[in-house]
Amino acid sequence: MKTIVVIPTYNELDNIDNIIQAVLQAADVHILIVDDNSPDGTWARVQELQEHDSRIHLLKRAGKMGLGTAYCEGFTLALNMGYDTIMEMDADFSHDPKDIPRFLEKIQDYDLVIGSRYSEGVNVVNWPMRRLLLSYSANMYTRIITGMPIKDATGGFKCFRASILKKIDFSSIKSNGYAFQIEMNFRLWKAGARLIEIPIIFIDRRSGVSKMSKNIVYEAAFLVWKL
């Protein structure tokens, strides 16, 4: 199956060369960078890399519009390009590219494969205890309110079959941040997706600046009730 890995970026110049190289070495995949016109020139570096490798694709957006819309535009483009499976992951190496083959193996039998930090205990490295407790309790809260059988609903390392993504109306999704991950999981679950969680080890970013904010947390907290 033809696979593309969608990676949103904003000021990830320190990571972009290494993450692209690591993803392309991990498996027979293409990569789509969705960049929000990064002031540090992340998009320009991707353009340079594109000249030497046809597996690299770039979607440059007008400005910083959020994680959710970046993924929605990236997924739409990937579907239009005819890929069979579509992955999503972060640019900062908090998700290990070496895990990609495990996702591609599992997607043979499922519609959605979720890389889970909490399916087998707690597999998070370099987070302060406060943030870890916030994340773990937020996922428990989400599971209780929505009824989704998912232990890590806010994680961003996932693999989708194109056929199940086509059931989602991306224009109706307004959430960003972790709320986007929750909403996508919920909509796919309601659409009848066969889903599975596989354990991953999440390692906090090597370099760059985290995009976490209080607004992201509040958005997710209220979204579960809307769903």
Tab-separated table of C-alpha atoms in Angstrom:
chain	number	residue	atom	x	y	z
A	1	MET	CA	0.000	0.000	0.000
A	2	LYS	CA	1.205	3.512	-0.807
A	3	THR	CA	1.851	5.405	2.422
A	4	ILE	CA	2.517	9.049	3.200
A	5	VAL	CA	3.504	10.520	6.560
A	6	VAL	CA	1.972	13.937	7.289
A	7	ILE	CA	4.030	16.174	9.589
A	8	PRO	CA	2.859	19.701	10.527
A	9	THR	CA	5.641	22.175	11.233
A	10	TYR	CA	6.099	25.636	12.663
A	11	ASN	CA	9.640	26.802	13.384
A	12	GLU	CA	11.165	23.324	13.224
A	13	LEU	CA	14.294	24.208	11.260
A	14	ASP	CA	16.488	22.544	13.896
A	15	ASN	CA	14.684	19.231	13.391
A	16	ILE	CA	13.489	19.189	9.784
A	17	ASP	CA	16.509	17.621	8.045
A	18	ASN	CA	16.888	14.870	10.604
A	19	ILE	CA	13.199	14.000	10.881
A	20	ILE	CA	12.745	13.750	7.111
A	21	GLN	CA	15.834	11.583	6.770
A	22	ALA	CA	14.780	9.338	9.667
A	23	VAL	CA	11.235	8.841	8.337
A	24	LEU	CA	12.382	8.001	4.806
A	25	GLN	CA	14.962	5.558	6.167
A	26	ALA	CA	12.455	3.848	8.457
A	27	ALA	CA	10.116	2.538	5.759
A	28	ASP	CA	9.081	2.750	2.113
A	29	VAL	CA	6.971	5.883	2.535
A	30	HIS	CA	6.581	9.410	1.233
A	31	ILE	CA	6.437	12.456	3.489
A	32	LEU	CA	4.252	15.571	3.439
A	33	ILE	CA	5.392	18.585	5.438
A	34	VAL	CA	2.536	20.997	6.209
A	35	ASP	CA	4.239	24.224	7.187
A	36	ASP	CA	2.502	27.321	8.568
A	37	ASN	CA	4.898	29.777	6.881
A	38	SER	CA	7.531	29.312	9.585
A	39	PRO	CA	9.520	32.517	10.236
A	40	ASP	CA	12.663	30.411	10.728
A	41	GLY	CA	12.452	29.178	7.119
A	42	THR	CA	11.467	25.552	7.743
A	43	TRP	CA	9.458	25.548	4.508
A	44	ALA	CA	12.376	26.910	2.489
A	45	ARG	CA	14.625	24.104	3.702
A	46	VAL	CA	11.973	21.545	2.728
A	47	GLN	CA	11.864	23.074	-0.763
A	48	GLU	CA	15.617	22.572	-1.036
A	49	LEU	CA	15.316	18.941	0.021
A	50	GLN	CA	12.488	18.385	-2.475
A	51	GLU	CA	14.842	19.139	-5.350
A	52	HIS	CA	16.847	16.011	-4.539
A	53	ASP	CA	14.108	13.577	-3.456
A	54	SER	CA	10.707	13.084	-5.109
A	55	ARG	CA	9.353	11.388	-1.975
A	56	ILE	CA	9.274	14.745	-0.155
A	57	HIS	CA	6.174	16.927	-0.534
A	58	LEU	CA	5.390	20.353	0.891
A	59	LEU	CA	2.157	22.174	1.644
A	60	LYS	CA	2.994	25.732	2.637
A	61	ARG	CA	0.148	27.622	4.288
A	62	ALA	CA	-0.322	31.368	4.631
A	63	GLY	CA	0.354	31.541	8.361
A	64	LYS	CA	-0.021	29.900	11.750
A	65	MET	CA	-3.527	28.405	11.724
A	66	GLY	CA	-3.215	25.524	14.140
A	67	LEU	CA	-2.546	21.803	14.260
A	68	GLY	CA	-6.075	20.661	13.455
A	69	THR	CA	-6.435	22.616	10.225
A	70	ALA	CA	-2.896	21.617	9.214
A	71	TYR	CA	-3.790	17.950	9.492
A	72	CYS	CA	-7.145	18.417	7.744
A	73	GLU	CA	-5.481	20.111	4.771
A	74	GLY	CA	-2.684	17.546	4.765
A	75	PHE	CA	-5.099	14.603	4.861
A	76	THR	CA	-7.195	16.110	2.079
A	77	LEU	CA	-4.139	16.540	-0.134
A	78	ALA	CA	-2.909	13.012	0.649
A	79	LEU	CA	-6.293	11.532	-0.276
A	80	ASN	CA	-6.339	13.502	-3.523
A	81	MET	CA	-2.853	12.193	-4.309
A	82	GLY	CA	-4.130	8.623	-4.061
A	83	TYR	CA	-2.316	7.248	-1.003
A	84	ASP	CA	-3.764	4.098	0.583
A	85	THR	CA	-2.559	4.728	4.120
A	86	ILE	CA	-1.847	8.044	5.792
A	87	MET	CA	0.200	8.540	8.937
A	88	GLU	CA	0.591	11.520	11.233
A	89	MET	CA	3.437	12.294	13.611
A	90	ASP	CA	5.327	15.170	15.240
A	91	ALA	CA	8.450	16.774	13.789
A	92	ASP	CA	10.404	16.922	17.058
A	93	PHE	CA	11.353	13.235	17.494
A	94	SER	CA	8.939	12.770	20.388
A	95	HIS	CA	7.611	10.037	18.077
A	96	ASP	CA	10.254	7.554	16.990
A	97	PRO	CA	10.345	7.069	13.190
A	98	LYS	CA	11.648	3.539	13.781
A	99	ASP	CA	8.133	2.635	14.970
A	100	ILE	CA	6.605	3.363	11.543
A	101	PRO	CA	6.934	-0.249	10.267
A	102	ARG	CA	4.932	-1.456	13.271
A	103	PHE	CA	2.067	0.850	12.306
A	104	LEU	CA	2.189	-0.281	8.683
A	105	GLU	CA	2.045	-3.909	9.755
A	106	LYS	CA	-1.006	-3.380	11.982
A	107	ILE	CA	-2.913	-1.228	9.468
A	108	GLN	CA	-3.199	-4.322	7.257
A	109	ASP	CA	-5.948	-5.534	9.605
A	110	TYR	CA	-7.335	-2.270	11.016
A	111	ASP	CA	-8.624	1.125	9.878
A	112	LEU	CA	-6.899	3.171	12.590
A	113	VAL	CA	-3.721	2.354	14.493
A	114	ILE	CA	-2.984	4.610	17.478
A	115	GLY	CA	0.446	4.885	19.036
A	116	SER	CA	-0.384	4.790	22.729
A	117	ARG	CA	1.614	6.137	25.641
A	118	TYR	CA	-0.767	4.536	28.145
A	119	SER	CA	-1.859	1.164	26.742
A	120	GLU	CA	0.850	-0.652	28.732
A	121	GLY	CA	1.508	1.452	31.798
A	122	VAL	CA	2.960	4.935	31.299
A	123	ASN	CA	5.606	5.285	28.589
A	124	VAL	CA	6.617	8.953	28.668
A	125	VAL	CA	10.178	10.257	29.028
A	126	ASN	CA	11.366	13.726	30.137
A	127	TRP	CA	7.999	15.172	31.123
A	128	PRO	CA	7.617	16.926	34.486
A	129	MET	CA	5.228	15.099	36.806
A	130	ARG	CA	2.637	17.889	36.546
A	131	ARG	CA	2.338	17.553	32.774
A	132	LEU	CA	2.299	13.769	32.919
A	133	LEU	CA	-0.535	13.783	35.453
A	134	LEU	CA	-2.442	16.309	33.349
A	135	SER	CA	-2.117	14.181	30.217
A	136	TYR	CA	-2.964	10.895	31.909
A	137	SER	CA	-5.992	12.302	33.751
A	138	ALA	CA	-7.191	14.093	30.583
A	139	ASN	CA	-7.221	10.806	28.726
A	140	MET	CA	-9.072	9.060	31.535
A	141	TYR	CA	-11.574	11.946	31.596
A	142	THR	CA	-12.033	11.687	27.819
A	143	ARG	CA	-12.597	7.931	27.988
A	144	ILE	CA	-15.226	8.278	30.709
A	145	ILE	CA	-17.192	11.109	29.072
A	146	THR	CA	-17.126	9.874	25.461
A	147	GLY	CA	-17.128	6.128	26.022
A	148	MET	CA	-14.326	5.625	23.498
A	149	PRO	CA	-12.334	2.431	24.134
A	150	ILE	CA	-9.048	4.337	23.779
A	151	LYS	CA	-6.489	4.846	26.541
A	152	ASP	CA	-4.521	7.540	24.683
A	153	ALA	CA	-7.007	9.706	22.793
A	154	THR	CA	-4.749	12.777	22.681
A	155	GLY	CA	-1.694	11.175	21.079
A	156	GLY	CA	-0.542	12.330	17.656
A	157	PHE	CA	1.262	9.256	16.282
A	158	LYS	CA	-1.314	7.415	14.173
A	159	CYS	CA	-1.966	5.562	10.948
A	160	PHE	CA	-5.231	5.654	8.971
A	161	ARG	CA	-6.625	3.741	6.042
A	162	ALA	CA	-7.611	6.196	3.320
A	163	SER	CA	-10.988	4.477	3.031
A	164	ILE	CA	-11.954	5.410	6.604
A	165	LEU	CA	-10.592	8.967	6.353
A	166	LYS	CA	-12.850	9.533	3.340
A	167	LYS	CA	-15.835	9.220	5.675
A	168	ILE	CA	-14.807	12.362	7.568
A	169	ASP	CA	-16.005	15.829	6.543
A	170	PHE	CA	-12.856	17.798	7.317
A	171	SER	CA	-14.602	21.127	6.736
A	172	SER	CA	-16.759	20.468	9.801
A	173	ILE	CA	-13.786	19.966	12.150
A	174	LYS	CA	-12.952	23.166	14.017
A	175	SER	CA	-10.807	21.880	16.880
A	176	ASN	CA	-7.037	22.269	17.146
A	177	GLY	CA	-4.333	20.927	19.440
A	178	TYR	CA	-5.120	17.830	21.473
A	179	ALA	CA	-8.817	18.466	20.933
A	180	PHE	CA	-8.318	17.664	17.258
A	181	GLN	CA	-6.868	14.263	18.102
A	182	ILE	CA	-9.826	13.497	20.363
A	183	GLU	CA	-12.358	14.610	17.770
A	184	MET	CA	-10.779	12.579	14.964
A	185	ASN	CA	-10.691	9.454	17.096
A	186	PHE	CA	-14.300	9.975	18.145
A	187	ARG	CA	-15.580	10.543	14.601
A	188	LEU	CA	-13.733	7.546	13.225
A	189	TRP	CA	-14.935	5.356	16.090
A	190	LYS	CA	-18.516	6.455	15.417
A	191	ALA	CA	-17.965	5.762	11.707
A	192	GLY	CA	-17.226	2.147	12.571
A	193	ALA	CA	-13.452	2.186	12.283
A	194	ARG	CA	-11.656	-0.952	13.390
A	195	LEU	CA	-9.075	0.516	15.742
A	196	ILE	CA	-6.195	-0.710	17.839
A	197	GLU	CA	-3.647	0.862	20.157
A	198	ILE	CA	-0.016	-0.188	20.022
A	199	PRO	CA	2.448	0.831	22.745
A	200	ILE	CA	5.026	3.508	21.967
A	201	ILE	CA	7.570	5.351	24.064
A	202	PHE	CA	7.037	9.117	23.921
A	203	ILE	CA	10.204	11.159	24.418
A	204	ASP	CA	9.801	14.914	24.879
A	205	ARG	CA	11.216	17.073	22.076
A	206	ARG	CA	14.975	17.184	21.541
A	207	SER	CA	15.053	20.815	20.407
A	208	GLY	CA	12.759	23.695	19.526
A	209	VAL	CA	9.867	25.083	21.551
A	210	SER	CA	6.747	23.250	22.726
A	211	LYS	CA	3.420	24.488	21.307
A	212	MET	CA	1.473	23.564	24.470
A	213	SER	CA	-0.733	26.270	26.015
A	214	LYS	CA	-3.611	26.619	28.487
A	215	ASN	CA	-6.020	27.301	25.632
A	216	ILE	CA	-5.202	23.898	24.140
A	217	VAL	CA	-6.059	22.219	27.444
A	218	TYR	CA	-9.325	24.142	27.869
A	219	GLU	CA	-10.409	23.399	24.304
A	220	ALA	CA	-9.988	19.660	24.848
A	221	ALA	CA	-11.779	19.736	28.204
A	222	PHE	CA	-14.928	21.295	26.714
A	223	LEU	CA	-14.828	19.380	23.438
A	224	VAL	CA	-15.551	15.990	24.989
A	225	TRP	CA	-18.941	17.265	26.201
A	226	LYS	CA	-19.761	18.601	22.736
A	227	LEU	CA	-18.933	15.235	21.234
